[in-house]
Tab-separated table of C-alpha atoms and ligand atoms in Angstrom:
chain	number	residue	atom	x	y	z
Q	1	PHE	CA	112.183	106.455	58.558
Q	2	LYS	CA	114.300	109.080	60.280
Q	3	MET	CA	111.943	109.320	63.259
Q	4	ILE	CA	112.457	105.710	64.379
Q	5	ARG	CA	116.193	105.917	63.713
Q	6	SER	CA	116.260	109.005	65.905
Q	7	ILE	CA	114.410	107.197	68.726
Q	8	ARG	CA	116.889	104.297	68.435
Q	9	GLY	CA	119.725	106.805	68.867
Q	10	THR	CA	118.516	107.800	72.354
Q	11	PRO	CA	121.079	105.738	74.383
Q	12	GLU	CA	123.934	107.380	72.505
Q	13	VAL	CA	122.735	110.948	73.143
Q	14	LEU	CA	122.102	110.096	76.794
Q	15	ASP	CA	125.798	109.202	77.013
Q	16	SER	CA	126.786	112.626	75.681
Q	17	ALA	CA	124.256	114.287	77.971
Q	18	LEU	CA	125.695	112.480	81.006
Q	19	LYS	CA	129.209	113.475	80.030
Q	20	ALA	CA	128.184	117.124	79.624
Q	21	LEU	CA	126.348	117.023	82.938
Q	22	LYS	CA	129.349	115.594	84.781
Q	23	GLU	CA	131.450	118.477	83.487
Q	24	TRP	CA	128.895	121.069	84.599
Q	25	ASN	CA	129.010	122.650	88.040
Q	26	PRO	CA	126.339	124.946	89.437
Q	27	PRO	CA	127.395	128.621	89.616
Q	28	GLU	CA	128.732	129.512	93.053
Q	29	LYS	CA	126.636	132.628	93.320
Q	30	GLY	CA	123.243	132.166	95.047
Q	31	PHE	CA	120.033	132.902	93.132
Q	32	ARG	CA	116.655	134.199	94.205
Q	33	ARG	CA	114.883	131.671	92.006
Q	34	ILE	CA	115.397	129.300	89.074
Q	35	ILE	CA	113.378	129.730	85.875
Q	36	PHE	CA	113.238	127.132	83.069
Q	37	ILE	CA	112.081	128.354	79.641
Q	38	GLY	CA	111.647	126.805	76.180
Q	39	CYS	CA	109.116	126.349	73.347
Q	40	GLY	CA	107.256	123.214	72.252
Q	41	SER	CA	109.036	120.027	73.339
Q	42	SER	CA	111.757	122.140	74.963
Q	43	TYR	CA	109.080	123.713	77.195
Q	44	PHE	CA	107.989	120.232	78.275
Q	45	SER	CA	111.630	119.371	79.069
Q	46	SER	CA	111.633	122.571	81.146
Q	47	LEU	CA	108.619	121.299	83.087
Q	48	ALA	CA	110.489	118.022	83.693
Q	49	GLY	CA	113.501	119.857	85.176
Q	50	ASN	CA	111.249	122.073	87.261
Q	51	HIS	CA	109.335	119.036	88.586
Q	52	VAL	CA	112.572	117.628	90.047
Q	53	LEU	CA	113.386	120.979	91.697
Q	54	LEU	CA	109.867	121.485	93.046
Q	55	LYS	CA	109.831	118.029	94.613
Q	56	GLY	CA	113.153	118.841	96.299
Q	57	SER	CA	111.434	121.980	97.723
Q	58	ARG	CA	114.621	123.860	98.553
Q	59	VAL	CA	114.412	126.715	96.115
Q	60	GLU	CA	111.720	128.743	94.372
Q	61	SER	CA	111.422	127.659	90.740
Q	62	HIS	CA	109.149	127.989	87.715
Q	63	ALA	CA	108.867	126.708	84.146
Q	64	PHE	CA	107.317	128.829	81.402
Q	65	PRO	CA	106.911	128.732	77.644
Q	66	ALA	CA	109.547	131.293	76.544
Q	67	SER	CA	106.795	133.483	75.096
Q	68	GLU	CA	104.729	133.602	78.306
Q	69	PHE	CA	107.810	134.394	80.362
Q	70	MET	CA	108.724	137.227	78.007
Q	71	LEU	CA	105.221	138.668	77.750
Q	72	HIS	CA	104.089	138.466	81.370
Q	73	TYR	CA	106.680	137.337	83.902
Q	74	ARG	CA	109.954	139.026	82.913
Q	75	GLU	CA	110.238	140.746	86.322
Q	76	LEU	CA	110.833	137.316	87.892
Q	77	ALA	CA	114.196	137.199	86.097
Q	78	LYS	CA	115.710	139.675	88.569
Q	79	ASP	CA	118.657	137.919	90.271
Q	80	ALA	CA	117.418	134.590	88.910
Q	81	LEU	CA	119.144	131.708	87.195
Q	82	VAL	CA	117.397	131.204	83.843
Q	83	VAL	CA	117.838	127.836	82.131
Q	84	ALA	CA	116.857	128.310	78.470
Q	85	SER	CA	116.470	125.240	76.236
Q	86	SER	CA	116.183	124.938	72.467
Q	87	ARG	CA	116.964	121.950	70.223
Q	88	SER	CA	117.892	124.261	67.326
Q	89	GLY	CA	119.445	126.933	69.549
Q	90	LYS	CA	117.790	129.640	67.491
Q	91	THR	CA	114.058	129.718	68.172
Q	92	GLY	CA	113.126	133.409	68.093
Q	93	GLU	CA	111.041	133.479	71.283
Q	94	VAL	CA	113.774	131.764	73.301
Q	95	ILE	CA	116.411	134.189	72.046
Q	96	GLU	CA	114.180	137.196	72.790
Q	97	ALA	CA	113.335	135.834	76.246
Q	98	ILE	CA	117.047	135.426	77.041
Q	99	LYS	CA	117.696	139.039	76.031
Q	100	VAL	CA	114.835	140.199	78.248
Q	101	ALA	CA	116.139	138.135	81.203
Q	102	LYS	CA	119.667	139.508	80.746
Q	103	LYS	CA	118.334	143.045	81.048
Q	104	LYS	CA	116.992	142.031	84.479
Q	105	SER	CA	120.489	140.827	85.476
Q	106	ALA	CA	119.641	137.121	85.296
Q	107	THR	CA	122.373	134.526	84.775
Q	108	ILE	CA	121.618	132.427	81.690
Q	109	ILE	CA	122.433	128.776	81.094
Q	110	GLY	CA	121.617	127.699	77.539
Q	111	VAL	CA	120.890	124.052	76.705
Q	112	THR	CA	120.879	123.033	73.039
Q	113	CYS	CA	121.583	120.229	70.564
Q	114	ASN	CA	123.206	122.515	68.015
Q	115	GLU	CA	126.811	123.647	68.113
Q	116	ASN	CA	127.690	127.307	67.495
Q	117	SER	CA	124.111	128.482	67.617
Q	118	LYS	CA	122.652	131.830	68.666
Q	119	ILE	CA	121.762	130.554	72.146
Q	120	GLU	CA	125.450	129.788	72.764
Q	121	GLU	CA	126.415	133.270	71.647
Q	122	ILE	CA	124.158	135.089	74.112
Q	123	SER	CA	124.057	132.797	77.170
Q	124	ASP	CA	126.537	133.085	80.054
Q	125	GLU	CA	127.221	129.384	79.736
Q	126	THR	CA	125.855	126.745	77.351
Q	127	ILE	CA	125.542	122.987	77.608
Q	128	VAL	CA	125.669	121.558	74.074
Q	129	ILE	CA	124.617	117.955	73.410
Q	130	PRO	CA	124.825	117.399	69.636
Q	131	SER	CA	121.992	114.979	68.814
Q	132	GLY	CA	122.334	114.836	65.033
Q	133	GLU	CA	118.539	115.031	64.851
Q	134	GLU	CA	117.271	117.029	61.900
Q	135	PRO	CA	115.094	119.890	63.095
Q	136	ASN	CA	112.068	119.178	60.867
Q	137	ILE	CA	111.329	115.721	62.247
Q	138	PRO	CA	109.436	115.411	65.522
Q	139	ALA	CA	111.815	115.857	68.463
Q	140	THR	CA	112.534	112.458	70.046
Q	141	LYS	CA	116.128	111.769	71.116
Q	142	SER	CA	116.725	115.519	71.388
Q	143	PHE	CA	113.758	115.751	73.794
Q	144	SER	CA	115.284	112.988	75.915
Q	145	SER	CA	118.748	114.549	75.917
Q	146	ILE	CA	117.513	118.034	76.879
Q	147	THR	CA	115.204	116.546	79.531
Q	148	PHE	CA	118.141	114.544	80.914
Q	149	VAL	CA	120.330	117.634	81.198
Q	150	LEU	CA	117.598	119.749	82.833
Q	151	GLN	CA	116.824	117.017	85.357
Q	152	GLY	CA	120.564	116.741	86.001
Q	153	ILE	CA	120.876	120.500	86.557
Q	154	ALA	CA	118.001	120.278	89.064
Q	155	VAL	CA	119.602	117.310	90.851
Q	156	LYS	CA	122.944	119.117	91.055
Q	157	LEU	CA	121.312	122.302	92.367
Q	158	LEU	CA	119.644	120.150	95.034
Q	159	GLU	CA	122.985	118.437	95.788
Q	160	ARG	CA	121.349	115.017	95.491
Q	161	GLU	CA	124.220	112.610	94.756
Q	162	ASP	CA	121.849	109.625	95.003
Q	163	LYS	CA	119.725	111.014	92.171
Q	164	LEU	CA	122.790	111.373	89.949
Q	165	LYS	CA	123.238	107.593	90.217
Q	166	GLU	CA	119.603	107.155	89.289
Q	167	LEU	CA	120.066	109.334	86.211
Q	168	GLU	CA	122.754	106.885	85.078
Q	169	ALA	CA	120.168	104.087	85.219
Q	170	ILE	CA	118.023	105.753	82.531
Q	171	LYS	CA	120.216	104.697	79.597
Q	172	PRO	CA	120.109	100.919	80.340
Q	173	THR	CA	116.340	101.231	80.811
Q	174	VAL	CA	115.951	102.881	77.400
Q	175	LYS	CA	118.115	100.137	75.855
Q	176	LYS	CA	115.772	97.541	77.350
Q	177	ILE	CA	112.760	99.359	75.890
Q	178	LEU	CA	114.374	99.614	72.443
Q	179	ALA	CA	115.245	95.904	72.499
Q	180	GLN	CA	111.502	95.194	72.722
Q	181	GLU	CA	110.494	97.882	70.186
Q	182	ASP	CA	108.299	95.427	68.202
Q	183	GLU	CA	106.099	94.849	71.252
Q	184	TYR	CA	104.690	98.361	70.867
Q	185	ARG	CA	103.393	97.708	67.352
Q	186	PRO	CA	100.306	95.699	68.469
Q	187	ILE	CA	99.495	98.516	70.886
Q	188	ALA	CA	99.537	100.974	67.979
Q	189	GLU	CA	97.367	98.527	65.978
Q	190	ARG	CA	94.858	98.538	68.817
Q	191	LEU	CA	94.847	102.358	68.866
Q	192	VAL	CA	94.885	103.123	65.164
Q	193	SER	CA	91.100	103.074	64.728
Q	194	LYS	CA	90.689	105.607	67.555
Q	195	ARG	CA	90.641	109.137	66.318
Q	196	VAL	CA	90.531	111.144	69.555
Q	197	PHE	CA	92.989	110.627	72.377
Q	198	VAL	CA	92.941	112.094	75.862
Q	199	HIS	CA	96.416	112.045	77.419
Q	200	LEU	CA	96.400	112.042	81.218
Q	201	GLY	CA	99.183	112.029	83.778
Q	202	SER	CA	100.285	113.411	87.119
Q	203	GLY	CA	103.686	114.869	88.090
Q	204	SER	CA	106.304	113.538	85.674
Q	205	GLY	CA	103.457	111.544	84.078
Q	206	TYR	CA	101.804	114.847	83.139
Q	207	VAL	CA	105.001	115.948	81.352
Q	208	VAL	CA	104.943	112.661	79.393
Q	209	ALA	CA	101.234	113.191	78.634
Q	210	LEU	CA	101.990	116.675	77.224
Q	211	GLU	CA	104.901	115.450	75.092
Q	212	GLY	CA	102.973	112.323	74.010
Q	213	ALA	CA	99.992	114.430	72.942
Q	214	LEU	CA	102.353	116.687	70.959
Q	215	LYS	CA	103.948	113.653	69.228
Q	216	PHE	CA	100.498	112.295	68.317
Q	217	ARG	CA	99.482	115.710	66.947
Q	218	GLU	CA	102.705	116.098	64.951
Q	219	THR	CA	102.682	112.600	63.439
Q	220	LEU	CA	98.910	112.124	62.969
Q	221	GLY	CA	97.795	115.717	62.437
Q	222	LEU	CA	94.746	115.042	64.608
Q	223	PRO	CA	93.471	117.008	67.587
Q	224	ASN	CA	93.767	115.481	71.023
Q	225	GLU	CA	93.338	116.550	74.609
Q	226	VAL	CA	95.713	116.523	77.557
Q	227	PHE	CA	95.006	117.103	81.265
Q	228	PRO	CA	96.661	116.649	84.659
Q	229	ALA	CA	95.012	113.274	85.381
Q	230	LEU	CA	92.528	114.149	88.097
Q	231	GLU	CA	91.476	117.333	86.290
Q	232	PHE	CA	89.742	115.071	83.793
Q	233	ARG	CA	86.895	114.643	86.250
Q	234	HIS	CA	86.371	118.406	86.556
Q	235	GLY	CA	84.485	118.985	83.337
Q	236	PRO	CA	86.332	117.160	80.540
Q	237	VAL	CA	84.649	113.921	81.639
Q	238	ALA	CA	81.697	115.186	79.569
Q	239	LEU	CA	83.775	114.265	76.478
Q	240	LEU	CA	83.013	110.612	77.243
Q	241	ARG	CA	79.396	111.329	76.439
Q	242	GLY	CA	79.992	113.508	73.373
Q	243	VAL	CA	82.953	111.892	71.585
Q	244	LYS	CA	82.484	108.374	70.254
Q	245	GLY	CA	85.554	106.146	70.506
Q	246	LEU	CA	87.479	108.505	72.786
Q	247	GLN	CA	90.651	106.779	74.005
Q	248	PRO	CA	92.147	107.829	77.348
Q	249	ILE	CA	95.887	107.192	77.718
Q	250	LEU	CA	97.116	107.327	81.304
Q	251	ILE	CA	100.794	107.755	82.192
Q	252	ALA	CA	101.192	106.413	85.714
Q	253	PRO	CA	104.759	106.149	87.034
Q	254	LYS	CA	104.811	104.613	90.511
Q	255	GLY	CA	104.909	107.304	93.194
Q	256	ASP	CA	102.818	109.748	95.190
Q	257	SER	CA	99.926	109.700	92.707
Q	258	THR	CA	99.562	105.918	92.264
Q	259	ASP	CA	96.539	105.362	94.530
Q	260	ALA	CA	94.682	108.379	93.174
Q	261	LEU	CA	95.329	107.218	89.604
Q	262	LYS	CA	94.103	103.719	90.411
Q	263	ARG	CA	90.832	105.254	91.644
Q	264	LEU	CA	90.631	107.291	88.427
Q	265	VAL	CA	91.048	104.125	86.336
Q	266	ASN	CA	88.218	102.452	88.275
Q	267	ASP	CA	86.081	105.533	87.775
Q	268	LEU	CA	86.754	105.584	84.012
Q	269	ALA	CA	86.080	101.852	83.750
Q	270	SER	CA	82.706	102.323	85.462
Q	271	ARG	CA	81.875	104.884	82.736
Q	272	ASN	CA	82.785	102.378	79.993
Q	273	ALA	CA	85.944	104.254	79.039
Q	274	ASP	CA	88.858	101.853	78.700
Q	275	PRO	CA	92.063	103.726	79.573
Q	276	LEU	CA	95.352	102.419	78.240
Q	277	VAL	CA	97.655	102.617	81.260
Q	278	PHE	CA	101.458	102.895	81.048
Q	279	THR	CA	102.947	102.067	84.433
Q	280	ASN	CA	105.703	100.478	86.489
Q	281	SER	CA	103.378	99.939	89.446
Q	282	GLY	CA	102.000	96.491	90.243
Q	283	ILE	CA	98.531	97.733	91.161
Q	284	PHE	CA	97.230	98.214	87.619
Q	285	GLU	CA	95.912	95.344	85.503
Q	286	ASN	CA	95.882	95.110	81.700
Q	287	CYS	CA	98.530	97.771	81.335
Q	288	VAL	CA	101.714	98.465	79.398
Q	289	ARG	CA	104.604	97.727	81.786
Q	290	ILE	CA	107.523	100.168	81.747
Q	291	PRO	CA	110.771	98.601	83.013
Q	292	TRP	CA	111.772	101.511	85.277
Q	293	ASP	CA	112.711	100.925	88.945
Q	294	GLY	CA	113.771	104.487	89.680
Q	295	SER	CA	111.866	107.382	91.206
Q	296	GLU	CA	108.776	109.122	89.887
Q	297	GLU	CA	110.721	112.388	89.425
Q	298	LEU	CA	113.051	110.803	86.863
Q	299	ALA	CA	110.462	108.657	85.052
Q	300	VAL	CA	109.928	111.031	82.096
Q	301	ILE	CA	112.449	109.494	79.676
Q	302	PRO	CA	111.662	105.795	80.378
Q	303	PHE	CA	107.946	106.559	79.870
Q	304	VAL	CA	108.240	108.871	76.866
Q	305	VAL	CA	110.299	106.533	74.652
Q	306	PRO	CA	107.514	103.872	74.330
Q	307	ILE	CA	105.018	106.665	73.538
Q	308	GLN	CA	107.356	108.009	70.831
Q	309	ILE	CA	107.606	104.507	69.337
Q	310	ILE	CA	103.809	104.156	69.366
Q	311	ALA	CA	103.394	107.614	67.745
Q	312	TYR	CA	105.756	106.432	65.011
Q	313	TYR	CA	103.855	103.161	64.446
Q	314	LEU	CA	100.526	105.016	64.461
Q	315	ALA	CA	101.737	107.303	61.665
Q	316	VAL	CA	103.041	104.393	59.593
Q	317	LEU	CA	99.875	102.322	60.132
Q	318	SER	CA	97.815	105.353	59.087
Q	319	GLY	CA	99.796	105.642	55.840
Q	320	LEU	CA	101.472	108.888	56.929
Q	321	ASN	CA	105.127	109.856	56.696
Q	322	PRO	CA	106.244	110.655	60.270
Q	323	ASP	CA	109.356	112.460	59.026
Q	324	PHE	CA	107.545	115.257	57.268
Q	325	PRO	CA	104.558	116.231	59.372
Q	326	GLU	CA	102.667	118.862	57.440
Q	327	GLY	CA	103.086	122.332	58.880
Q	328	LEU	CA	106.041	121.452	61.117
Q	329	VAL	CA	108.736	123.997	60.354
Q	330	LYS	CA	112.432	123.587	61.119
Q	331	VAL	CA	112.658	126.600	63.360
Q	332	VAL	CA	110.153	129.261	64.419
Q	333	GLU	CA	112.529	132.188	64.087
Q	334	ARG	CA	110.040	135.073	64.156
C	1	F1P	C1	110.922	124.388	69.464
C	1	F1P	C2	109.843	123.667	68.653
C	1	F1P	C3	110.045	122.143	68.712
C	1	F1P	C4	109.042	121.426	67.832
C	1	F1P	C5	109.059	121.995	66.399
C	1	F1P	C6	108.923	123.492	66.403
C	1	F1P	O1	112.149	124.263	68.840
C	1	F1P	O2	108.576	124.022	69.163
C	1	F1P	O3	109.898	121.667	70.023
C	1	F1P	O4	109.336	120.038	67.780
C	1	F1P	O5	110.240	121.620	65.737
C	1	F1P	O6	109.895	124.097	67.306
C	1	F1P	P1	113.533	124.381	69.599
C	1	F1P	O7	113.598	125.762	70.208
C	1	F1P	O8	113.590	123.323	70.647
C	1	F1P	O9	114.536	124.201	68.500
């Protein structure tokens, strides 16, 4: 299947992304704020870039779905740097949002996987990382490459040389994960009878939860839920009573949220919910170990790749073709 071949191609696109990032220098002009925009997976990449900037707390920044930015928050584009991402480079809402931002005198950096696309034509500068991923299969290596570039832009804006080194450690980590690809199949076998998933995460773990939930929806065509982890206790916990066989999936990269997430796991266990925890922290038991030693801010790619592999296995085990999810169009142009 193309989806698994695409996931296996992640190390290669990370190389191109690193090369492109090394060649990119932040504009010299100062900006009032930084705004990341995109649709679908590219919006989640935008959240990943914004998370790195927010944790650095040196500059005001936001991430919006391109549509929400265009419809409600366009005034924020005044004297801003807008980083617009799109795998295809031609999603209608992203293109419209760029035009709107330009009218407010924003500087636009486009990020795309497609050469000579519309986004390149209308942005002030464009970072192109050709991924070779066909646009009507679920975004996997393209998600990782765009996320990598946006995190890199954030790190460069923060002038964090140490974090650039850490970004370079992502590729060997992904290679390690791909070398043990088969180990994720039994996890998918354990999950395949579950029909409702609740994806939970905090910080970069929340970005992975959002993207993981989208992959599960695209490949399985089933509804699922996704919450910032601790929000689950503020109402959604009632799902445990109403939905039989509900499976919580918790994305828990080691960092500021670890202790709080451990308490959440204990809480869920006391309610007979058995969360499947993905973590690189030693304090969780019975979990899926992610071989990432870097920071929480840059954990998105090492944590998302195993989830992509599991989404693929889940589709195959359910007798579905992951390459042609029903209803998934190549590009939403209008
Ligand atoms: C945005 C997007 C994809 C999604 C699907 C529909 O596309 O929402 O993230 O996987 O293909 O379009 P793009 O602007 O990143 O090309």
